[in-house]
Coordinates of C-alpha atoms in Angstrom, one line a residue:
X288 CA -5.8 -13.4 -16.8
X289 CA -3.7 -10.7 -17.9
X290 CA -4.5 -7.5 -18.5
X291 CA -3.4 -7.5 -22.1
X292 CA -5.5 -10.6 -22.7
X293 CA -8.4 -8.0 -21.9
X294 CA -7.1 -5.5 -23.8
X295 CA -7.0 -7.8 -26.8
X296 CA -10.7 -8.7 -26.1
X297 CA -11.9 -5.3 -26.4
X298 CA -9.5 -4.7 -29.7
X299 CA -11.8 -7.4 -31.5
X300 CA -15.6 -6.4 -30.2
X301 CA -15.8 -8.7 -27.3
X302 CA -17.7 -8.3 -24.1
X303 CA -16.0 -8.2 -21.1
X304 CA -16.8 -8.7 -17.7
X305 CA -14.9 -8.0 -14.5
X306 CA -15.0 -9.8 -11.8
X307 CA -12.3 -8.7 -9.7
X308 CA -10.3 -5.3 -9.9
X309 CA -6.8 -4.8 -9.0
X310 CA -5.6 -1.4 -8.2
X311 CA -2.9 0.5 -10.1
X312 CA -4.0 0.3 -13.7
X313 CA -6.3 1.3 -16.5
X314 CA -8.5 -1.5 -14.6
X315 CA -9.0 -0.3 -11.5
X316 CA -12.8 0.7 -12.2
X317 CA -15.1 -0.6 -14.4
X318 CA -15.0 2.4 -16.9
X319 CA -11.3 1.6 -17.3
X320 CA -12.5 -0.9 -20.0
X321 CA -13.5 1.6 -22.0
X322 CA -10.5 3.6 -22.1
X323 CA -8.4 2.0 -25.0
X324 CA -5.8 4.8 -25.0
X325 CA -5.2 4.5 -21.4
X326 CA -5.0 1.2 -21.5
X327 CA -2.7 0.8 -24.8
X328 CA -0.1 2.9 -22.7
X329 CA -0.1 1.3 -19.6
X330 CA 0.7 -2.0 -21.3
X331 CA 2.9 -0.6 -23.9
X332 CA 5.8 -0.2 -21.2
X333 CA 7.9 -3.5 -20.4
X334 CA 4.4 -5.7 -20.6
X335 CA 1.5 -6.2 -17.7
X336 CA 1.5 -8.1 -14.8
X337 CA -2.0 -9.8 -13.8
X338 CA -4.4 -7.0 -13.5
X339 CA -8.2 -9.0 -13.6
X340 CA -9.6 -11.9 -13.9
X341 CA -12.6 -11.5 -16.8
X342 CA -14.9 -13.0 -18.5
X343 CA -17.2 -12.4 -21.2
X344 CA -20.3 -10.7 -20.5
X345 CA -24.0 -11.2 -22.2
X346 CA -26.4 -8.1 -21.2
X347 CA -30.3 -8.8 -20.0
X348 CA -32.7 -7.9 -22.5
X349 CA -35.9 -8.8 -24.3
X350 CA -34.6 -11.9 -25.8
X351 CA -33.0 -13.5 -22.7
X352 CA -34.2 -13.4 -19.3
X353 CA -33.3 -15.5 -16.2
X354 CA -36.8 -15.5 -14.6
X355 CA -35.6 -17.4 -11.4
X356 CA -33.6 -14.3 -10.4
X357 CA -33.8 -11.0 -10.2
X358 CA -31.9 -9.9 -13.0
X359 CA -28.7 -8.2 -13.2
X360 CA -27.3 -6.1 -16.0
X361 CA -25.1 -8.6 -17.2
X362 CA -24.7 -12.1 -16.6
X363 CA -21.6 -14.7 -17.2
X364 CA -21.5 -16.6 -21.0
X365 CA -20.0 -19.5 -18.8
X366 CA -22.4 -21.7 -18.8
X367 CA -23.1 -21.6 -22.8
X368 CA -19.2 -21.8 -23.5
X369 CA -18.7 -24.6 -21.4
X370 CA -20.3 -27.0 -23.3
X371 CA -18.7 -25.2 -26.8
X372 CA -15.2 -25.8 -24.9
X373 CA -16.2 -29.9 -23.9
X374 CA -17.1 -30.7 -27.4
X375 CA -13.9 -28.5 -29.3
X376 CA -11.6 -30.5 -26.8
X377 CA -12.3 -33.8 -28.2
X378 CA -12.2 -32.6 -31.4
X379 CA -8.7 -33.9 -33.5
X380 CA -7.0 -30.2 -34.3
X381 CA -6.7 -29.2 -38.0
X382 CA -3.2 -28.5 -37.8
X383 CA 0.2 -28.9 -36.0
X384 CA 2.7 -26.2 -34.2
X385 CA 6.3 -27.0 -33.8
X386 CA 8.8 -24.7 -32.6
X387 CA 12.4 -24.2 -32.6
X388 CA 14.9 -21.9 -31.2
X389 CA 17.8 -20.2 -32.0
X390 CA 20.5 -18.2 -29.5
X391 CA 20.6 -14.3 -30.5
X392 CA 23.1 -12.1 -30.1
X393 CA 22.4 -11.8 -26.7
X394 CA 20.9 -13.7 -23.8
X395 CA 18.1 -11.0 -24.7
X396 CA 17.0 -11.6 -27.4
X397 CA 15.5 -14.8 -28.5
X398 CA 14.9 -16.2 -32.5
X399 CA 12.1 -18.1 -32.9
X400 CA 11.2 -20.3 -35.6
X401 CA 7.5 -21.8 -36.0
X402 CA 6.8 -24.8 -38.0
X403 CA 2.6 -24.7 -39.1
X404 CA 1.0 -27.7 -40.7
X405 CA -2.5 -28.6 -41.9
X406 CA -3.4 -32.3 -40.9
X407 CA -7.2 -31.9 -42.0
X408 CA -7.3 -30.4 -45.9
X409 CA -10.9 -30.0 -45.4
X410 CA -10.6 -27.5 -42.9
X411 CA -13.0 -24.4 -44.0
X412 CA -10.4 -21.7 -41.8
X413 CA -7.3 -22.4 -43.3
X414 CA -7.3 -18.5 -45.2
X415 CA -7.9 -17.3 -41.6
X416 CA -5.6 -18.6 -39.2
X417 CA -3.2 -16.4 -37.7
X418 CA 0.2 -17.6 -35.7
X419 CA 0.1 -15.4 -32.1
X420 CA 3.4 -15.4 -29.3
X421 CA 3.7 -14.6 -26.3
X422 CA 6.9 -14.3 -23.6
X423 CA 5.6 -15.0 -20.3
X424 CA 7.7 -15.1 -17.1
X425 CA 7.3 -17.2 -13.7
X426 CA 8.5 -16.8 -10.2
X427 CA 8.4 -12.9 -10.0
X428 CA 8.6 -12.1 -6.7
X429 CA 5.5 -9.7 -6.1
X430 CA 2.9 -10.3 -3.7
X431 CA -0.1 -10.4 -5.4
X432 CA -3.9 -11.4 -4.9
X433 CA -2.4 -13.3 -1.3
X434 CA 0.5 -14.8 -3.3
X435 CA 4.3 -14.7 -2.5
X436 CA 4.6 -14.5 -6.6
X437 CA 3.4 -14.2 -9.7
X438 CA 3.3 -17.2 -12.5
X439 CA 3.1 -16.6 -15.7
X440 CA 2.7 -13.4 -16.4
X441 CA 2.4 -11.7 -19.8
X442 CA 6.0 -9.6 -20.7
X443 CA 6.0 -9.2 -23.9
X444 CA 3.2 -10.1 -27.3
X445 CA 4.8 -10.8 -30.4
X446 CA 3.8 -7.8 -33.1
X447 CA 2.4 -6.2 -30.7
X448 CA -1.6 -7.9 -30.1
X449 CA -1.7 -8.3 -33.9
X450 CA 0.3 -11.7 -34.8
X451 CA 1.3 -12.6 -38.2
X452 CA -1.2 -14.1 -40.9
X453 CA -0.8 -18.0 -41.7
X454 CA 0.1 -18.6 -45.5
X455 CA 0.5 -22.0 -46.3
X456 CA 1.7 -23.7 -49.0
X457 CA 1.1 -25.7 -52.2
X458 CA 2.1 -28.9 -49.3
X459 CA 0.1 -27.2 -46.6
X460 CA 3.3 -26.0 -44.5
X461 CA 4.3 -22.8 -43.4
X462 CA 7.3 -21.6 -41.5
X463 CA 7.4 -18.4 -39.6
X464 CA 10.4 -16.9 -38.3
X465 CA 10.7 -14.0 -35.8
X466 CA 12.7 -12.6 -32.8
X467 CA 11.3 -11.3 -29.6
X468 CA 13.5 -9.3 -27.2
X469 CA 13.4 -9.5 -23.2
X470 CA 13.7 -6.5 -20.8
X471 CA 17.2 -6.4 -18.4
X472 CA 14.5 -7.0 -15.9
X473 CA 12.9 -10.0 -16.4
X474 CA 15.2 -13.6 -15.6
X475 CA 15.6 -15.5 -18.7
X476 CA 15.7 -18.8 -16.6
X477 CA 12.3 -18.2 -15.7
X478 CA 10.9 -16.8 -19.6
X479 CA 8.9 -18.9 -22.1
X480 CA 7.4 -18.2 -25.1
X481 CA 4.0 -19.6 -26.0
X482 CA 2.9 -19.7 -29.4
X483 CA -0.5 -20.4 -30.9
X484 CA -2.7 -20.4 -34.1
X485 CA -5.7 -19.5 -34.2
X486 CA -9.1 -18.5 -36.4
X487 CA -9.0 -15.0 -36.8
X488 CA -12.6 -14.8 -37.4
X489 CA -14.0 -16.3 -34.2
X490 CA -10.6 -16.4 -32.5
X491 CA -10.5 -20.0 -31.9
X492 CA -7.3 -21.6 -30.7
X493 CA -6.6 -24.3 -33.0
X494 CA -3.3 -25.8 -31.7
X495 CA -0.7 -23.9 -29.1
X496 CA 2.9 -24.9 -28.0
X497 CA 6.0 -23.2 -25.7
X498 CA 9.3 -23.2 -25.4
X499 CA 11.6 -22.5 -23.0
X500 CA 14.0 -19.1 -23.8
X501 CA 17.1 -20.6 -21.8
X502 CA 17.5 -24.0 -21.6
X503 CA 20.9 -24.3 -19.9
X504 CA 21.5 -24.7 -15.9
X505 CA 22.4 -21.3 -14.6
X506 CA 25.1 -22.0 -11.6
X507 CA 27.5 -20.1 -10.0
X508 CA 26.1 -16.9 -9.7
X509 CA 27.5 -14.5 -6.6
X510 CA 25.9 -12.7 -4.5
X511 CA 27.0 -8.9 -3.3
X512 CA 29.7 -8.8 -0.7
X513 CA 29.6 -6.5 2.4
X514 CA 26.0 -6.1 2.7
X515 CA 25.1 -3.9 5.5
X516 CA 22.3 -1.1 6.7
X517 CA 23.0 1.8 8.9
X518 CA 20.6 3.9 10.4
X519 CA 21.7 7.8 9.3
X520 CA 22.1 9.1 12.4
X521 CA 19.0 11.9 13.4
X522 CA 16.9 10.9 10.7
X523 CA 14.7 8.0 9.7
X524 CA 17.1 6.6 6.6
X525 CA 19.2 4.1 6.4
X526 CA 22.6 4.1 4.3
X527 CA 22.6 0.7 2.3
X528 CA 25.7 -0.2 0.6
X529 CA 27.3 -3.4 -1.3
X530 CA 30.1 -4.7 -2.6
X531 CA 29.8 -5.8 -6.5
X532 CA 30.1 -9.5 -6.7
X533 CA 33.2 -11.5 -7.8
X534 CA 33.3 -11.5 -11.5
X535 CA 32.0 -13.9 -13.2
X536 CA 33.6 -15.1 -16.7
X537 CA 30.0 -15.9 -18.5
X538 CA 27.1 -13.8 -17.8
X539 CA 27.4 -9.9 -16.7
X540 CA 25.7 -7.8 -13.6
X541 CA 23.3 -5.1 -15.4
X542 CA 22.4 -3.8 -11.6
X543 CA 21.0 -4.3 -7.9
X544 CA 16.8 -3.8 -7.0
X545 CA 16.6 -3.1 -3.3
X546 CA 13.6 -5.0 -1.6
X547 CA 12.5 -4.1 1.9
X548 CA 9.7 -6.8 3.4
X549 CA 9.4 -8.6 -0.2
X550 CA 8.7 -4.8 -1.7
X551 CA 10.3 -3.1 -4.0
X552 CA 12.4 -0.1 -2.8
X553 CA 14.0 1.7 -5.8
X554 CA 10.8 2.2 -7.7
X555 CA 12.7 4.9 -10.0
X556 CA 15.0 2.3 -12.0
X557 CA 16.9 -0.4 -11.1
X558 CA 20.2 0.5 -9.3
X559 CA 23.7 0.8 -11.0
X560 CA 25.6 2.1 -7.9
X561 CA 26.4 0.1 -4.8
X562 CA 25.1 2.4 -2.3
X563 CA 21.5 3.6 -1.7
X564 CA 19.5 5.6 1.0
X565 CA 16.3 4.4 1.7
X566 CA 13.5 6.7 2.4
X567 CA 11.5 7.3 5.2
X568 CA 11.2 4.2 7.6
X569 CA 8.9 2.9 10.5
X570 CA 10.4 2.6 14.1
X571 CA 11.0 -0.9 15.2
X572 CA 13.2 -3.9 12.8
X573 CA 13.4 -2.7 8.8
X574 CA 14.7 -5.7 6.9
X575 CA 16.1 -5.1 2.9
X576 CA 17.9 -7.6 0.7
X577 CA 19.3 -7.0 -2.6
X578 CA 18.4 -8.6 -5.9
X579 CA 21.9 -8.7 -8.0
X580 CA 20.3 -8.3 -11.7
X581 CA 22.2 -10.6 -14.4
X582 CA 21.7 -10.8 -18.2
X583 CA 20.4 -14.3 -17.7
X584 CA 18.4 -14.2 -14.5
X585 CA 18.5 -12.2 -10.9
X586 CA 19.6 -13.6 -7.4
X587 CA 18.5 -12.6 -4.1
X588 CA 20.9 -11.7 -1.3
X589 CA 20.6 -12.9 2.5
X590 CA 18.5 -10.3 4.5
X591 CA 19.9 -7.5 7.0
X592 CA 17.7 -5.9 9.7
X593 CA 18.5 -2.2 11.3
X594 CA 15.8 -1.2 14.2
X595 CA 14.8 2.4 14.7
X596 CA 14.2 3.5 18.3
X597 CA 11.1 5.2 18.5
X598 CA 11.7 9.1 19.9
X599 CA 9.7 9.3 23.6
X600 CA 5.9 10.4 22.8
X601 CA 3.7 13.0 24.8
X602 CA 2.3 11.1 28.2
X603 CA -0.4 11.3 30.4
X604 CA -3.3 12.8 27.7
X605 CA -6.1 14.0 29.4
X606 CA -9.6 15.4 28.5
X607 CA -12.1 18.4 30.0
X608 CA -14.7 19.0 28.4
X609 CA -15.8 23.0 29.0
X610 CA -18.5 24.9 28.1
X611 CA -19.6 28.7 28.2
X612 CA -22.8 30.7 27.4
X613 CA -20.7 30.8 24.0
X614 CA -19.8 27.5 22.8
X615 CA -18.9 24.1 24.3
X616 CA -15.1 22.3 23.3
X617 CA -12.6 19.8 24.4
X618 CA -9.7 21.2 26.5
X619 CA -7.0 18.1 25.7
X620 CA -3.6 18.3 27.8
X621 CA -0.5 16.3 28.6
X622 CA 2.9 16.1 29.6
X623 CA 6.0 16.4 27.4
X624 CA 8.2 13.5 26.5
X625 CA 10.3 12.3 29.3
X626 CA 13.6 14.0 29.1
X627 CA 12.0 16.9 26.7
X628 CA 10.6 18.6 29.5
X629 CA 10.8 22.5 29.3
X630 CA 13.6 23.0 31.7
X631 CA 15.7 19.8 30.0
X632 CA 18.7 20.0 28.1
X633 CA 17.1 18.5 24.5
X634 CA 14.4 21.2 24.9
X635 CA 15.6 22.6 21.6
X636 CA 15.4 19.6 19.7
X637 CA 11.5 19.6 19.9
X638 CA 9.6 21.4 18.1
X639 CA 6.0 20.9 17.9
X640 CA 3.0 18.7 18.8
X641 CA 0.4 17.1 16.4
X642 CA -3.0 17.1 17.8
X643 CA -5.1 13.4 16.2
X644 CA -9.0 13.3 16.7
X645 CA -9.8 9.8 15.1
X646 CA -7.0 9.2 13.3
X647 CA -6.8 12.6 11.9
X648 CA -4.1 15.5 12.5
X649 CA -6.4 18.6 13.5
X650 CA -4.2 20.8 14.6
X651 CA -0.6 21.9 16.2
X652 CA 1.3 23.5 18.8
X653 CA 4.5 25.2 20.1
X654 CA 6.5 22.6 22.1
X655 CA 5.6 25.2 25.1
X656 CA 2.3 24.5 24.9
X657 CA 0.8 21.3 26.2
X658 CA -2.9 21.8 25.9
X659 CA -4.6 22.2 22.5
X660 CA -8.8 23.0 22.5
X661 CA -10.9 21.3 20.0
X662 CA -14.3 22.8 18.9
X663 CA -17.3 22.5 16.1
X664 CA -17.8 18.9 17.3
X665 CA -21.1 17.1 17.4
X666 CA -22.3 15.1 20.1
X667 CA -20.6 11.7 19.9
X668 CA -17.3 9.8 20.9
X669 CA -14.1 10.8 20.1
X670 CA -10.7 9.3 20.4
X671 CA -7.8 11.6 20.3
X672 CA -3.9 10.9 20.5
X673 CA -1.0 13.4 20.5
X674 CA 2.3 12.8 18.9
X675 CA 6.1 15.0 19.2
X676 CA 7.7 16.3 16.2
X677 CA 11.3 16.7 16.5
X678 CA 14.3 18.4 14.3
X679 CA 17.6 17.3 14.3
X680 CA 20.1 18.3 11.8
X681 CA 18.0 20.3 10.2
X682 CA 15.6 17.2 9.4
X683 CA 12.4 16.6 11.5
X684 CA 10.7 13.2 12.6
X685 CA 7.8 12.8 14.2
X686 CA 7.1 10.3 17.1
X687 CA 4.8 7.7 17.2
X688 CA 1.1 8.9 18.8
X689 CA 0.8 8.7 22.5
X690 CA -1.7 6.3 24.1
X691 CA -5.5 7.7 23.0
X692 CA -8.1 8.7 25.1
X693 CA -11.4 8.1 24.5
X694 CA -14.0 11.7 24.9
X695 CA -17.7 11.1 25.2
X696 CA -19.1 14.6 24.1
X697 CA -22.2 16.5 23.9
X698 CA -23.4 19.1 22.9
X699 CA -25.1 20.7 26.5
X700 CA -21.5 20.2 27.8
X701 CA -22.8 17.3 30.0
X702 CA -19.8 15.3 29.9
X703 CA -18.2 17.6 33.0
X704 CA -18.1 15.8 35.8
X705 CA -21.9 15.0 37.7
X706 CA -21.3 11.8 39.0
X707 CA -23.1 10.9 42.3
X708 CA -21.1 8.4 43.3
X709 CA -17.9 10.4 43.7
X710 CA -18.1 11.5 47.2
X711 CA -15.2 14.0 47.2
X712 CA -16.7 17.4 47.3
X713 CA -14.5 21.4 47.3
X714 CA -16.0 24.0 49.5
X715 CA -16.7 26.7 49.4
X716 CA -18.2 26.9 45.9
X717 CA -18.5 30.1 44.8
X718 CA -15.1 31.0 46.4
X719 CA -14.9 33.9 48.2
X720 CA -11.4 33.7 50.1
X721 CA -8.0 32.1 48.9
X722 CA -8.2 28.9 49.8
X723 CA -10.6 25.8 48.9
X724 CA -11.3 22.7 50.9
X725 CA -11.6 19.4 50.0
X726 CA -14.0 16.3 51.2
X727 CA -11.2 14.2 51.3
X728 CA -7.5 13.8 50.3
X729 CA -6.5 13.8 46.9
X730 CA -2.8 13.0 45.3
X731 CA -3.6 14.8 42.4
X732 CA -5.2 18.4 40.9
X733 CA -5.0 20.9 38.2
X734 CA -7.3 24.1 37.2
X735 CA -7.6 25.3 34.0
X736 CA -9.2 28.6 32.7
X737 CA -12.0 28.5 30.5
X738 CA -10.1 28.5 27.2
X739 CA -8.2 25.0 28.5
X740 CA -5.1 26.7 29.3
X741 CA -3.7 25.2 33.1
X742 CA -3.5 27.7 35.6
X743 CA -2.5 25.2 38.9
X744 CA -1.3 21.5 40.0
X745 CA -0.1 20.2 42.5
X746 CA 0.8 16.1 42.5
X747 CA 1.1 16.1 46.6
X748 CA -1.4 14.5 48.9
X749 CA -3.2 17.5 50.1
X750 CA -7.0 18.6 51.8
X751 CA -6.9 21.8 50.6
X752 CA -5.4 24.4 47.3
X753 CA -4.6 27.6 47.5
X754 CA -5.8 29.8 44.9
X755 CA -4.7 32.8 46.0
X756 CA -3.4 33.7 42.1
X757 CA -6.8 32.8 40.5
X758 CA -8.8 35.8 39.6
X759 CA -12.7 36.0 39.3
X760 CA -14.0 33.8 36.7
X761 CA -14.9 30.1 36.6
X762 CA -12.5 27.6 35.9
X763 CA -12.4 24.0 35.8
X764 CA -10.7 21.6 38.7
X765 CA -9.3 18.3 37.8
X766 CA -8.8 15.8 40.6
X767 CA -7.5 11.9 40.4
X768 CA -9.6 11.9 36.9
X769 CA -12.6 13.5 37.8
X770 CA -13.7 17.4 36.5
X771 CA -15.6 19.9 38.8
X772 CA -17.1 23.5 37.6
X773 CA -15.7 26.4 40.3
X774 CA -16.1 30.0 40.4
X775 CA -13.9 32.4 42.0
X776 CA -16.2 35.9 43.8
X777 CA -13.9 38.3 45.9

């Protein structure tokens, strides 16, 4: 249902039950019901779209009890209005609704005139029936609840939730005239308005009937010429502009709503210019179209795509895990984007790195420094990523994360390398010359001091490293992926 069905509900007393939420509203949580205020406000601007579906709600107490189940709080009334609603169905109503329409002085604005009368003279409610209207629109393209768009929604409740008392006649006829007005937003060709009477006491619908706001065939209606998206050139925007369509002799543009993937862009306002920047979007294909807003109804361009390169990411992330009589951390290092390197001529350009540990930005560094140390961790696994921020312009984007690794880690610094099955060992071990030996050939090695910063690599086949420039201390040796503890003694 709607949300202002709800809100209507709680106006006269009733009980309400949620059973689904939908996020964005005075609904969202269940004490959202009880804020009227809230509630009046939210719905008090252009009308409410589907918010929850509800139903009335009966509480567990002394007097009823569903002994076959443990009991809830509440249960539903459905089963014991069911059988109120079967039997009221068949029933012959008391009274008939007509309507009729007249064209206002706009295509927004809509005079309705409501014809009421009583078929059964012994009907007991006559003194309390009430005439309520509602405009409701149809095809609104918003996803919503796995739908491509929304039927029937609630726009619009003639004076305001309250409706207008039914006084009939010495014949038993009433007529009640009144006028609702549409927002430039919502398509005429898709309104209604539904009218019905009902018992004000126990709020019984006694008859209901609709008509349609705009009964004629809309044709002819243009599209925007030129449509076209450019990528602003250094940034992550796109320059969208239009021509205004060919003029058309019967119904007037009132402006343009820029959708990008079925949403809605311009979420300020609908657009009177033809030319819009879009904010920040993702690498890879961005599609937009353009609805063209009329006074009777809104069409929807053909779509244009732009793709966004992605800017290079940090490569080859690697882990050590280190630990000292002190504490125990992550050393985490990698190479700069390809064609950022330090040396390179689009050096300049970048500016930082952002450091992810599951998903989460934990830190930062100078684009000179490719090794970040992560610390206060728990024993556990963690996945990590690392992602380039560049500036260009004066306006900075940041790259998509590089590939993550995972890090098993605990807390005794037992993730360094003890493997028994890798063969290669380094000699001597402590050190006490310039020059370590290894087992067997290796194509690849680096050496990092204890607070993770590298010290050596080399990325030739070799038997042996020179560490001549190493002073006395322990460091850690990484070779073809695997970490080993050495200590330097002159």
């Amino acid at each position: 249902s709607a949300a202002m069905g709800v809100h209507q509900l709680l106006d006269s007393a009733c009980k309400v039950l949620v059973i689904s939420y939908h996020s964005g509203d005075a609904y969202q949580f269940e004490d959202g019901l009880q804020r009227s205020k809230i509630t009046a406000k939210v719905l008090g601007n252009g009308g409410a779209l589907p918010s929850v579906q509800f139903d009335t709600k009966i509480r567990i107490d002394s007097t009823l009890k569903d002994t076959n189940v443990n009991p809830p709080k509440v249960i539903s009334a459905y089963p014991l209005y069911r059988p109120v609603y079967d039997s009221l169905i068949l029933q012959k109503t008391p009274i008939s609704l007509t309507l009729s329409k007249q064209k206002g002085r706009t295509y927004k604005e809509c005079k309705v005139s409501a014809s009421i009368k009583l078929e059964n003279p012994l009907y007991e409610g006559k003194e309390r029936m009430q005439l309520m209207a509602v405009v409701t629109e149809s095809h609104i393209p918003i996803a919503w609840k796995n739908q491509s768009s929304i039927e029937f929604a609630a726009r619009s409740m003639y004076n305001g939730n309250k409706g207008q008392r039914v006084q009939l006649n010495s014949n038993g006829e009433a007529k009640i005239e009144f006028t609702m007005l549409l927002d430039t937003m919502w398509e005429t060709q898709h309104c209604e308005i539904i009218c019905w009477v009902q018992d004000s006491a126990n709020l019984q619908v006694l008859e209901s009937s609709h008509i349609a706001i705009l009964e004629d065939t809309i044709t002819n209606l243009e599209k925007p010429l030129n449509f076209q998206a450019q990528n602003i050139a250094g940034t992550l925007s796109a320059a969208i502009t239009w021509s205004s369509p060919l003029p058309n002799a019967k119904y007037t543009v009132i402006g343009y709503n820029i959708f990008q993937k079925g949403k809605l862009v311009n979420k300020t306002g609908i657009l009177t210019d033809t030319f819009y920047i879009s904010p920040k979007l993702n690498f890879g294909e961005n599609c937009f179209s353009i609805q063209t807003i009329y006074d009777c109804k809104s069409i929807l361009s053909d779509t244009v795509c732009i793709t966004i390169t992605p800017l290079p990411t940090p490569t080859h992330l690697d882990s050590t895990v280190l630990r000292t009589p002190n504490y125990t951390l992550v050393n985490l290092s990698w190479q700069a984007p390809k064609g950022y390197e330090a040396e390179s001529e689009n050096a300049s350009s970048l500016k930082a790195y952002f450091i992810y540990r599951d998903g989460k930005k934990i830190g930062e560094t100078l684009p000179t420094l490719i090794s970040f140390r992560d610390s206060l961790l728990y024993k556990g696994t963690y996945t990590y990523s690392v992602s380039a921020l560049y500036r260009n312009k004066g306006i900075e984007i940041e790259s998509n994360k590089s590939e993550s690794i995972n890090v098993p880690f605990s807390i005794d610094g037992s993730a360094i390398e003890t493997d028994s099955k890798y063969t290669i060992t380094l000699y001597p071990n402590p050190c006490h010359t310039n020059q370590i030996f290894l087992s067997k050939e290796v194509q690849f090695y680096s050496i990092y001091n204890l607070n993770g910063k590298q010290i050596l690599q080399g990325n030739t086949p070799t038997h042996q490293i020179d560490v001549s420039s190493l002073q006395n201390g322990m460091y850690i040796v990484k070779m073809d992926g695997h970490h080993f503890k050495l200590t330097i003694l002159r």
